[in-house]
Amino acid sequence: MKKTILILLVMLTVAATGVFAQTKWKINKADVKFKIRNAGINVSGSFEGFKGKIIFSPDNLAGSRLIGIIQTATINTGIKGRDRHLRKEDFFHAIKYPVIKMKSTKIVKEGEQYVAYFDVFIKGVTKNIKVPFSYAKNGNTATFKASFKINRRDFGVGGKSLIMSNTAKIALNITAAAS
């Protein structure tokens, strides 16, 4: 009887470990793009050098974590003068606030997609933002794609400009390998 209970406990432990195991993903490539309307024209750009940590399993969303860090000085709109201006105090103030950080606080599944709630830190301000995303796994690689909007004024970016939209559209596309 003792042997049976011991074997049963071992089997339950092994099964539980498999169910609650998390996959750590090593980021191979990350694209961070944005679009905002300014003076009636859509301005597109990107940030380079995305770094992050992905611990994600669809079977254990409660134990999943997503963290992203972007260097504000890497902003690129294709116009060097504008990029220099965006690094200044009235926009990203890259010298004082060199990074934008995102850290998930909760991840849930809604229909066919996932939703992560992130604490987003920009220019000394932290706001919780809802970010819907997709996850597609192919062998040992996965793609995470998100598209969401943020209000630039919530973070003190761009001042009270009347010709610039308050809403910026953000698109993330991350390819990662299981590690």
Short mmCIF file of N, CA and C in Angstrom, two decimals:
data_model
loop_
_atom_site.label_atom_id
_atom_site.label_comp_id
_atom_site.label_asym_id
_atom_site.label_seq_id
_atom_site.Cartn_x
_atom_site.Cartn_y
_atom_site.Cartn_z
N MET A 1 0.81 -1.19 0.00
CA MET A 1 0.00 0.00 0.00
C MET A 1 0.86 1.26 0.00
N LYS A 2 1.92 1.26 0.83
CA LYS A 2 2.82 2.41 0.89
C LYS A 2 3.49 2.64 -0.46
N LYS A 3 3.86 1.53 -1.13
CA LYS A 3 4.49 1.63 -2.45
C LYS A 3 3.53 2.26 -3.45
N THR A 4 2.29 1.85 -3.40
CA THR A 4 1.28 2.37 -4.33
C THR A 4 1.10 3.87 -4.12
N ILE A 5 1.01 4.30 -2.88
CA ILE A 5 0.86 5.73 -2.58
C ILE A 5 2.08 6.50 -3.04
N LEU A 6 3.27 5.95 -2.80
CA LEU A 6 4.50 6.61 -3.22
C LEU A 6 4.56 6.75 -4.74
N ILE A 7 4.23 5.68 -5.44
CA ILE A 7 4.23 5.71 -6.91
C ILE A 7 3.20 6.73 -7.40
N LEU A 8 2.04 6.75 -6.79
CA LEU A 8 1.00 7.70 -7.16
C LEU A 8 1.46 9.15 -6.95
N LEU A 9 2.12 9.42 -5.83
CA LEU A 9 2.65 10.76 -5.56
C LEU A 9 3.70 11.17 -6.58
N VAL A 10 4.59 10.26 -6.93
CA VAL A 10 5.62 10.54 -7.93
C VAL A 10 4.96 10.85 -9.27
N MET A 11 3.98 10.05 -9.67
CA MET A 11 3.30 10.26 -10.95
C MET A 11 2.57 11.61 -10.97
N LEU A 12 1.91 11.96 -9.86
CA LEU A 12 1.23 13.25 -9.78
C LEU A 12 2.20 14.41 -9.85
N THR A 13 3.35 14.27 -9.21
CA THR A 13 4.37 15.31 -9.24
C THR A 13 4.89 15.51 -10.65
N VAL A 14 5.19 14.42 -11.34
CA VAL A 14 5.68 14.49 -12.72
C VAL A 14 4.61 15.10 -13.62
N ALA A 15 3.37 14.68 -13.46
CA ALA A 15 2.28 15.21 -14.28
C ALA A 15 2.08 16.70 -14.02
N ALA A 16 2.11 17.09 -12.76
CA ALA A 16 1.92 18.51 -12.41
C ALA A 16 3.04 19.36 -12.95
N THR A 17 4.26 18.85 -12.90
CA THR A 17 5.40 19.59 -13.42
C THR A 17 5.22 19.84 -14.91
N GLY A 18 4.75 18.85 -15.65
CA GLY A 18 4.52 19.02 -17.08
C GLY A 18 3.42 20.01 -17.37
N VAL A 19 2.36 19.98 -16.57
CA VAL A 19 1.23 20.87 -16.79
C VAL A 19 1.60 22.32 -16.51
N PHE A 20 2.37 22.53 -15.45
CA PHE A 20 2.68 23.89 -15.03
C PHE A 20 4.03 24.40 -15.54
N ALA A 21 4.70 23.60 -16.34
CA ALA A 21 6.01 24.02 -16.85
C ALA A 21 5.84 25.25 -17.74
N GLN A 22 6.79 26.13 -17.67
CA GLN A 22 6.78 27.33 -18.48
C GLN A 22 7.89 27.24 -19.52
N THR A 23 7.61 27.77 -20.68
CA THR A 23 8.63 27.83 -21.71
C THR A 23 9.28 29.21 -21.65
N LYS A 24 10.60 29.20 -21.59
CA LYS A 24 11.36 30.45 -21.69
C LYS A 24 11.72 30.61 -23.15
N TRP A 25 11.50 31.80 -23.66
CA TRP A 25 11.74 32.09 -25.06
C TRP A 25 12.87 33.09 -25.20
N LYS A 26 13.82 32.78 -26.09
CA LYS A 26 14.94 33.68 -26.39
C LYS A 26 14.55 34.49 -27.63
N ILE A 27 14.55 35.80 -27.49
CA ILE A 27 14.13 36.67 -28.59
C ILE A 27 15.20 36.68 -29.68
N ASN A 28 14.80 36.29 -30.88
CA ASN A 28 15.70 36.31 -32.04
C ASN A 28 15.58 37.61 -32.82
N LYS A 29 14.36 38.11 -32.93
CA LYS A 29 14.11 39.32 -33.72
C LYS A 29 12.89 40.02 -33.14
N ALA A 30 12.98 41.34 -33.07
CA ALA A 30 11.84 42.12 -32.58
C ALA A 30 11.71 43.41 -33.39
N ASP A 31 10.52 43.66 -33.88
CA ASP A 31 10.22 44.90 -34.58
C ASP A 31 9.23 45.69 -33.74
N VAL A 32 9.57 46.93 -33.46
CA VAL A 32 8.69 47.82 -32.71
C VAL A 32 8.44 49.03 -33.60
N LYS A 33 7.21 49.13 -34.09
CA LYS A 33 6.86 50.21 -35.01
C LYS A 33 5.73 51.05 -34.41
N PHE A 34 5.67 52.30 -34.83
CA PHE A 34 4.60 53.18 -34.37
C PHE A 34 4.12 54.04 -35.52
N LYS A 35 2.91 54.56 -35.35
CA LYS A 35 2.34 55.48 -36.32
C LYS A 35 1.50 56.48 -35.54
N ILE A 36 1.67 57.76 -35.89
CA ILE A 36 0.90 58.82 -35.25
C ILE A 36 0.61 59.90 -36.29
N ARG A 37 -0.54 60.49 -36.20
CA ARG A 37 -0.93 61.55 -37.13
C ARG A 37 -0.43 62.89 -36.60
N ASN A 38 0.27 63.63 -37.47
CA ASN A 38 0.81 64.94 -37.10
C ASN A 38 0.59 65.89 -38.27
N ALA A 39 -0.10 66.98 -38.01
CA ALA A 39 -0.41 67.99 -39.04
C ALA A 39 -1.11 67.35 -40.24
N GLY A 40 -1.99 66.39 -39.96
CA GLY A 40 -2.76 65.74 -41.02
C GLY A 40 -2.02 64.66 -41.78
N ILE A 41 -0.80 64.37 -41.40
CA ILE A 41 0.01 63.36 -42.10
C ILE A 41 0.36 62.24 -41.12
N ASN A 42 0.28 60.99 -41.61
CA ASN A 42 0.71 59.87 -40.78
C ASN A 42 2.23 59.83 -40.72
N VAL A 43 2.78 59.83 -39.53
CA VAL A 43 4.22 59.72 -39.32
C VAL A 43 4.48 58.32 -38.77
N SER A 44 5.33 57.58 -39.47
CA SER A 44 5.68 56.22 -39.05
C SER A 44 7.11 56.20 -38.56
N GLY A 45 7.38 55.27 -37.68
CA GLY A 45 8.74 55.13 -37.19
C GLY A 45 8.92 53.82 -36.46
N SER A 46 10.10 53.66 -35.90
CA SER A 46 10.41 52.43 -35.18
C SER A 46 11.40 52.72 -34.07
N PHE A 47 11.53 51.76 -33.19
CA PHE A 47 12.56 51.75 -32.16
C PHE A 47 13.41 50.52 -32.40
N GLU A 48 14.71 50.64 -32.21
CA GLU A 48 15.63 49.52 -32.40
C GLU A 48 16.06 48.99 -31.03
N GLY A 49 16.77 47.87 -31.06
CA GLY A 49 17.40 47.36 -29.85
C GLY A 49 16.45 46.87 -28.78
N PHE A 50 15.31 46.32 -29.17
CA PHE A 50 14.37 45.78 -28.19
C PHE A 50 15.02 44.64 -27.43
N LYS A 51 14.88 44.67 -26.13
CA LYS A 51 15.35 43.57 -25.28
C LYS A 51 14.17 43.16 -24.42
N GLY A 52 14.14 41.90 -24.09
CA GLY A 52 13.02 41.46 -23.28
C GLY A 52 13.19 40.07 -22.73
N LYS A 53 12.19 39.68 -21.99
CA LYS A 53 12.16 38.36 -21.38
C LYS A 53 10.76 37.81 -21.61
N ILE A 54 10.70 36.63 -22.18
CA ILE A 54 9.41 36.00 -22.42
C ILE A 54 9.39 34.65 -21.73
N ILE A 55 8.49 34.52 -20.79
CA ILE A 55 8.21 33.23 -20.15
C ILE A 55 6.72 33.03 -20.40
N PHE A 56 6.39 32.12 -21.32
CA PHE A 56 5.01 32.02 -21.76
C PHE A 56 4.63 30.59 -22.09
N SER A 57 3.49 30.19 -21.58
CA SER A 57 2.89 28.91 -21.93
C SER A 57 1.38 29.10 -21.96
N PRO A 58 0.73 28.75 -23.07
CA PRO A 58 -0.72 28.89 -23.14
C PRO A 58 -1.44 28.08 -22.07
N ASP A 59 -0.79 27.03 -21.57
CA ASP A 59 -1.39 26.18 -20.54
C ASP A 59 -1.22 26.73 -19.14
N ASN A 60 -0.41 27.77 -18.98
CA ASN A 60 -0.18 28.35 -17.65
C ASN A 60 -0.03 29.86 -17.78
N LEU A 61 -1.11 30.52 -18.11
CA LEU A 61 -1.06 31.97 -18.28
C LEU A 61 -0.77 32.69 -16.97
N ALA A 62 -1.22 32.13 -15.86
CA ALA A 62 -0.98 32.76 -14.56
C ALA A 62 0.51 32.83 -14.24
N GLY A 63 1.28 31.87 -14.74
CA GLY A 63 2.72 31.85 -14.49
C GLY A 63 3.53 32.48 -15.61
N SER A 64 2.86 32.99 -16.63
CA SER A 64 3.56 33.60 -17.77
C SER A 64 3.94 35.04 -17.46
N ARG A 65 5.06 35.48 -18.02
CA ARG A 65 5.55 36.85 -17.83
C ARG A 65 6.12 37.37 -19.15
N LEU A 66 5.84 38.62 -19.44
CA LEU A 66 6.37 39.29 -20.62
C LEU A 66 6.98 40.61 -20.17
N ILE A 67 8.22 40.84 -20.56
CA ILE A 67 8.91 42.08 -20.21
C ILE A 67 9.60 42.60 -21.47
N GLY A 68 9.47 43.90 -21.72
CA GLY A 68 10.14 44.50 -22.86
C GLY A 68 10.78 45.82 -22.48
N ILE A 69 11.95 46.07 -23.05
CA ILE A 69 12.67 47.32 -22.81
C ILE A 69 13.16 47.86 -24.15
N ILE A 70 12.90 49.15 -24.36
CA ILE A 70 13.31 49.82 -25.60
C ILE A 70 14.16 51.03 -25.21
N GLN A 71 15.24 51.24 -25.93
CA GLN A 71 16.07 52.43 -25.73
C GLN A 71 15.42 53.59 -26.48
N THR A 72 15.04 54.65 -25.77
CA THR A 72 14.35 55.78 -26.41
C THR A 72 15.23 56.49 -27.45
N ALA A 73 16.52 56.46 -27.26
CA ALA A 73 17.43 57.14 -28.21
C ALA A 73 17.47 56.46 -29.57
N THR A 74 16.89 55.27 -29.68
CA THR A 74 16.93 54.55 -30.96
C THR A 74 15.75 54.88 -31.87
N ILE A 75 14.93 55.85 -31.48
CA ILE A 75 13.78 56.21 -32.30
C ILE A 75 14.24 56.59 -33.71
N ASN A 76 13.49 56.11 -34.71
CA ASN A 76 13.88 56.34 -36.10
C ASN A 76 12.62 56.56 -36.94
N THR A 77 12.48 57.78 -37.47
CA THR A 77 11.36 58.10 -38.36
C THR A 77 11.83 58.28 -39.80
N GLY A 78 13.13 58.12 -40.01
CA GLY A 78 13.68 58.32 -41.34
C GLY A 78 14.12 59.75 -41.61
N ILE A 79 13.88 60.65 -40.67
CA ILE A 79 14.30 62.04 -40.80
C ILE A 79 15.13 62.38 -39.56
N LYS A 80 16.44 62.53 -39.75
CA LYS A 80 17.35 62.70 -38.61
C LYS A 80 17.02 63.90 -37.73
N GLY A 81 16.65 65.02 -38.34
CA GLY A 81 16.31 66.20 -37.56
C GLY A 81 15.09 65.96 -36.67
N ARG A 82 14.10 65.29 -37.22
CA ARG A 82 12.90 64.98 -36.42
C ARG A 82 13.26 64.01 -35.30
N ASP A 83 14.10 63.02 -35.61
CA ASP A 83 14.51 62.05 -34.59
C ASP A 83 15.23 62.73 -33.43
N ARG A 84 16.10 63.68 -33.75
CA ARG A 84 16.80 64.44 -32.69
C ARG A 84 15.78 65.20 -31.83
N HIS A 85 14.79 65.80 -32.49
CA HIS A 85 13.76 66.53 -31.76
C HIS A 85 12.95 65.59 -30.85
N LEU A 86 12.63 64.41 -31.33
CA LEU A 86 11.85 63.45 -30.54
C LEU A 86 12.62 62.95 -29.31
N ARG A 87 13.94 63.05 -29.35
CA ARG A 87 14.76 62.63 -28.20
C ARG A 87 14.83 63.72 -27.12
N LYS A 88 14.38 64.92 -27.46
CA LYS A 88 14.48 66.06 -26.53
C LYS A 88 13.39 66.00 -25.45
N GLU A 89 13.53 66.94 -24.50
CA GLU A 89 12.70 66.95 -23.29
C GLU A 89 11.20 66.95 -23.54
N ASP A 90 10.72 67.70 -24.54
CA ASP A 90 9.27 67.78 -24.74
C ASP A 90 8.66 66.50 -25.32
N PHE A 91 9.51 65.60 -25.82
CA PHE A 91 9.01 64.32 -26.30
C PHE A 91 9.50 63.21 -25.36
N PHE A 92 10.53 62.46 -25.73
CA PHE A 92 10.94 61.31 -24.91
C PHE A 92 12.00 61.62 -23.86
N HIS A 93 12.65 62.78 -23.95
CA HIS A 93 13.68 63.18 -22.98
C HIS A 93 14.64 62.00 -22.75
N ALA A 94 15.25 61.56 -23.85
CA ALA A 94 16.08 60.34 -23.86
C ALA A 94 17.25 60.38 -22.89
N ILE A 95 17.77 61.56 -22.59
CA ILE A 95 18.89 61.64 -21.65
C ILE A 95 18.43 61.29 -20.24
N LYS A 96 17.30 61.84 -19.83
CA LYS A 96 16.79 61.58 -18.48
C LYS A 96 16.05 60.24 -18.38
N TYR A 97 15.34 59.86 -19.44
CA TYR A 97 14.55 58.62 -19.47
C TYR A 97 15.01 57.76 -20.65
N PRO A 98 16.11 57.05 -20.49
CA PRO A 98 16.70 56.32 -21.62
C PRO A 98 15.92 55.09 -22.07
N VAL A 99 14.95 54.63 -21.27
CA VAL A 99 14.23 53.42 -21.67
C VAL A 99 12.72 53.57 -21.51
N ILE A 100 12.02 52.81 -22.33
CA ILE A 100 10.59 52.57 -22.18
C ILE A 100 10.50 51.12 -21.72
N LYS A 101 9.74 50.88 -20.65
CA LYS A 101 9.63 49.52 -20.10
C LYS A 101 8.17 49.07 -20.14
N MET A 102 8.00 47.78 -20.41
CA MET A 102 6.69 47.14 -20.34
C MET A 102 6.85 45.86 -19.54
N LYS A 103 5.98 45.66 -18.57
CA LYS A 103 6.03 44.44 -17.76
C LYS A 103 4.60 43.96 -17.56
N SER A 104 4.34 42.71 -17.95
CA SER A 104 2.98 42.20 -17.82
C SER A 104 2.61 42.02 -16.35
N THR A 105 1.35 42.33 -16.07
CA THR A 105 0.82 42.13 -14.72
C THR A 105 -0.20 41.00 -14.71
N LYS A 106 -0.75 40.69 -15.88
CA LYS A 106 -1.74 39.63 -16.00
C LYS A 106 -1.87 39.27 -17.48
N ILE A 107 -2.07 37.98 -17.75
CA ILE A 107 -2.28 37.52 -19.12
C ILE A 107 -3.50 36.59 -19.11
N VAL A 108 -4.42 36.83 -20.03
CA VAL A 108 -5.63 36.01 -20.14
C VAL A 108 -5.86 35.66 -21.60
N LYS A 109 -6.73 34.68 -21.82
CA LYS A 109 -7.12 34.34 -23.18
C LYS A 109 -8.53 34.86 -23.40
N GLU A 110 -8.72 35.54 -24.52
CA GLU A 110 -10.04 36.04 -24.90
C GLU A 110 -10.31 35.58 -26.32
N GLY A 111 -11.17 34.59 -26.45
CA GLY A 111 -11.46 34.04 -27.77
C GLY A 111 -10.24 33.36 -28.35
N GLU A 112 -9.86 33.77 -29.55
CA GLU A 112 -8.71 33.17 -30.24
C GLU A 112 -7.40 33.89 -29.96
N GLN A 113 -7.44 34.95 -29.19
CA GLN A 113 -6.22 35.70 -28.92
C GLN A 113 -5.98 35.81 -27.42
N TYR A 114 -4.83 36.34 -27.09
CA TYR A 114 -4.46 36.57 -25.70
C TYR A 114 -4.49 38.06 -25.43
N VAL A 115 -4.64 38.40 -24.16
CA VAL A 115 -4.60 39.80 -23.75
C VAL A 115 -3.66 39.90 -22.56
N ALA A 116 -2.68 40.77 -22.70
CA ALA A 116 -1.76 41.02 -21.59
C ALA A 116 -2.04 42.42 -21.06
N TYR A 117 -2.02 42.54 -19.76
CA TYR A 117 -2.12 43.84 -19.11
C TYR A 117 -0.71 44.21 -18.69
N PHE A 118 -0.23 45.32 -19.20
CA PHE A 118 1.15 45.74 -18.97
C PHE A 118 1.21 47.01 -18.14
N ASP A 119 2.15 47.05 -17.21
CA ASP A 119 2.56 48.32 -16.64
C ASP A 119 3.57 48.89 -17.62
N VAL A 120 3.22 50.02 -18.23
CA VAL A 120 4.08 50.66 -19.22
C VAL A 120 4.68 51.91 -18.59
N PHE A 121 6.01 52.01 -18.65
CA PHE A 121 6.74 53.12 -18.05
C PHE A 121 7.35 53.94 -19.18
N ILE A 122 6.89 55.17 -19.32
CA ILE A 122 7.43 56.10 -20.31
C ILE A 122 7.61 57.45 -19.63
N LYS A 123 8.81 57.97 -19.71
CA LYS A 123 9.10 59.33 -19.26
C LYS A 123 8.65 59.58 -17.81
N GLY A 124 8.92 58.61 -16.94
CA GLY A 124 8.63 58.77 -15.52
C GLY A 124 7.21 58.48 -15.10
N VAL A 125 6.37 58.07 -16.04
CA VAL A 125 4.96 57.78 -15.75
C VAL A 125 4.69 56.30 -16.03
N THR A 126 3.95 55.66 -15.13
CA THR A 126 3.55 54.26 -15.33
C THR A 126 2.04 54.19 -15.45
N LYS A 127 1.58 53.53 -16.51
CA LYS A 127 0.14 53.31 -16.73
C LYS A 127 -0.05 51.84 -17.07
N ASN A 128 -1.20 51.30 -16.68
CA ASN A 128 -1.52 49.92 -17.05
C ASN A 128 -2.31 49.95 -18.35
N ILE A 129 -1.83 49.19 -19.33
CA ILE A 129 -2.41 49.19 -20.66
C ILE A 129 -2.77 47.77 -21.07
N LYS A 130 -3.92 47.64 -21.71
CA LYS A 130 -4.40 46.35 -22.23
C LYS A 130 -3.83 46.16 -23.63
N VAL A 131 -3.15 45.01 -23.83
CA VAL A 131 -2.51 44.74 -25.12
C VAL A 131 -2.94 43.37 -25.64
N PRO A 132 -3.82 43.34 -26.65
CA PRO A 132 -4.16 42.06 -27.26
C PRO A 132 -2.99 41.57 -28.11
N PHE A 133 -2.75 40.25 -28.09
CA PHE A 133 -1.66 39.72 -28.90
C PHE A 133 -1.97 38.31 -29.37
N SER A 134 -1.28 37.92 -30.43
CA SER A 134 -1.40 36.55 -30.93
C SER A 134 -0.10 35.81 -30.65
N TYR A 135 -0.22 34.50 -30.54
CA TYR A 135 0.92 33.63 -30.29
C TYR A 135 0.79 32.46 -31.25
N ALA A 136 1.82 32.24 -32.04
CA ALA A 136 1.83 31.12 -32.97
C ALA A 136 3.13 30.35 -32.80
N LYS A 137 3.01 29.07 -32.49
CA LYS A 137 4.19 28.23 -32.27
C LYS A 137 4.37 27.31 -33.47
N ASN A 138 5.62 27.20 -33.90
CA ASN A 138 5.97 26.29 -34.99
C ASN A 138 7.26 25.58 -34.59
N GLY A 139 7.13 24.38 -34.07
CA GLY A 139 8.31 23.66 -33.58
C GLY A 139 8.88 24.35 -32.35
N ASN A 140 10.16 24.71 -32.43
CA ASN A 140 10.82 25.38 -31.31
C ASN A 140 10.81 26.89 -31.42
N THR A 141 10.10 27.43 -32.41
CA THR A 141 10.03 28.88 -32.55
C THR A 141 8.58 29.36 -32.36
N ALA A 142 8.47 30.61 -31.98
CA ALA A 142 7.15 31.20 -31.78
C ALA A 142 7.17 32.64 -32.25
N THR A 143 6.01 33.10 -32.67
CA THR A 143 5.84 34.49 -33.06
C THR A 143 4.78 35.11 -32.16
N PHE A 144 5.11 36.25 -31.62
CA PHE A 144 4.19 37.03 -30.80
C PHE A 144 3.94 38.34 -31.55
N LYS A 145 2.66 38.63 -31.82
CA LYS A 145 2.32 39.87 -32.53
C LYS A 145 1.27 40.63 -31.73
N ALA A 146 1.50 41.92 -31.60
CA ALA A 146 0.57 42.78 -30.87
C ALA A 146 0.36 44.08 -31.62
N SER A 147 -0.84 44.59 -31.52
CA SER A 147 -1.17 45.88 -32.09
C SER A 147 -2.09 46.58 -31.09
N PHE A 148 -1.69 47.77 -30.67
CA PHE A 148 -2.47 48.47 -29.65
C PHE A 148 -2.24 49.97 -29.77
N LYS A 149 -2.99 50.73 -29.00
CA LYS A 149 -2.89 52.19 -29.02
C LYS A 149 -2.54 52.69 -27.63
N ILE A 150 -1.79 53.78 -27.60
CA ILE A 150 -1.53 54.46 -26.33
C ILE A 150 -1.80 55.95 -26.52
N ASN A 151 -2.15 56.59 -25.43
CA ASN A 151 -2.36 58.03 -25.45
C ASN A 151 -1.05 58.69 -25.04
N ARG A 152 -0.40 59.37 -25.95
CA ARG A 152 0.91 59.98 -25.69
C ARG A 152 0.84 60.99 -24.55
N ARG A 153 -0.30 61.66 -24.40
CA ARG A 153 -0.44 62.68 -23.36
C ARG A 153 -0.47 62.07 -21.96
N ASP A 154 -0.90 60.81 -21.85
CA ASP A 154 -0.86 60.12 -20.55
C ASP A 154 0.56 60.07 -20.00
N PHE A 155 1.54 60.10 -20.91
CA PHE A 155 2.95 59.97 -20.52
C PHE A 155 3.73 61.28 -20.67
N GLY A 156 3.04 62.36 -21.00
CA GLY A 156 3.72 63.64 -21.14
C GLY A 156 4.61 63.73 -22.36
N VAL A 157 4.27 62.99 -23.41
CA VAL A 157 5.07 62.99 -24.63
C VAL A 157 4.43 63.93 -25.65
N GLY A 158 5.19 64.92 -26.09
CA GLY A 158 4.72 65.83 -27.12
C GLY A 158 3.89 66.99 -26.63
N GLY A 159 3.84 67.18 -25.34
CA GLY A 159 3.13 68.32 -24.78
C GLY A 159 1.66 68.35 -25.15
N LYS A 160 1.14 69.57 -25.32
CA LYS A 160 -0.29 69.75 -25.61
C LYS A 160 -0.52 70.11 -27.07
N SER A 161 0.30 69.59 -27.94
CA SER A 161 0.19 69.90 -29.36
C SER A 161 -1.23 69.69 -29.87
N LEU A 162 -1.74 70.68 -30.58
CA LEU A 162 -3.08 70.58 -31.16
C LEU A 162 -3.07 69.97 -32.55
N ILE A 163 -1.90 69.90 -33.18
CA ILE A 163 -1.84 69.35 -34.53
C ILE A 163 -1.40 67.88 -34.54
N MET A 164 -1.02 67.37 -33.38
CA MET A 164 -0.60 65.97 -33.29
C MET A 164 -1.69 65.17 -32.59
N SER A 165 -1.99 64.01 -33.15
CA SER A 165 -2.97 63.13 -32.53
C SER A 165 -2.52 62.74 -31.13
N ASN A 166 -3.47 62.55 -30.24
CA ASN A 166 -3.14 62.06 -28.90
C ASN A 166 -2.82 60.57 -28.91
N THR A 167 -3.33 59.87 -29.91
CA THR A 167 -3.21 58.42 -29.96
C THR A 167 -2.12 57.97 -30.91
N ALA A 168 -1.23 57.15 -30.40
CA ALA A 168 -0.20 56.52 -31.23
C ALA A 168 -0.53 55.04 -31.36
N LYS A 169 -0.39 54.52 -32.57
CA LYS A 169 -0.61 53.09 -32.82
C LYS A 169 0.74 52.38 -32.75
N ILE A 170 0.79 51.31 -31.98
CA ILE A 170 2.02 50.56 -31.78
C ILE A 170 1.84 49.16 -32.34
N ALA A 171 2.85 48.66 -33.04
CA ALA A 171 2.84 47.28 -33.55
C ALA A 171 4.13 46.59 -33.12
N LEU A 172 3.99 45.44 -32.47
CA LEU A 172 5.13 44.63 -32.05
C LEU A 172 5.08 43.31 -32.79
N ASN A 173 6.23 42.88 -33.26
CA ASN A 173 6.34 41.58 -33.91
C ASN A 173 7.62 40.94 -33.40
N ILE A 174 7.48 39.87 -32.63
CA ILE A 174 8.63 39.23 -31.99
C ILE A 174 8.71 37.78 -32.40
N THR A 175 9.90 37.37 -32.83
CA THR A 175 10.17 35.97 -33.12
C THR A 175 11.14 35.47 -32.07
N ALA A 176 10.82 34.31 -31.49
CA ALA A 176 11.64 33.78 -30.40
C ALA A 176 11.80 32.27 -30.52
N ALA A 177 12.86 31.77 -29.90
CA ALA A 177 13.13 30.33 -29.88
C ALA A 177 13.05 29.82 -28.45
N ALA A 178 12.50 28.63 -28.30
CA ALA A 178 12.42 28.02 -26.97
C ALA A 178 13.83 27.78 -26.47
N SER A 179 14.06 28.12 -25.19
CA SER A 179 15.40 27.92 -24.65
C SER A 179 15.36 27.04 -23.41
#
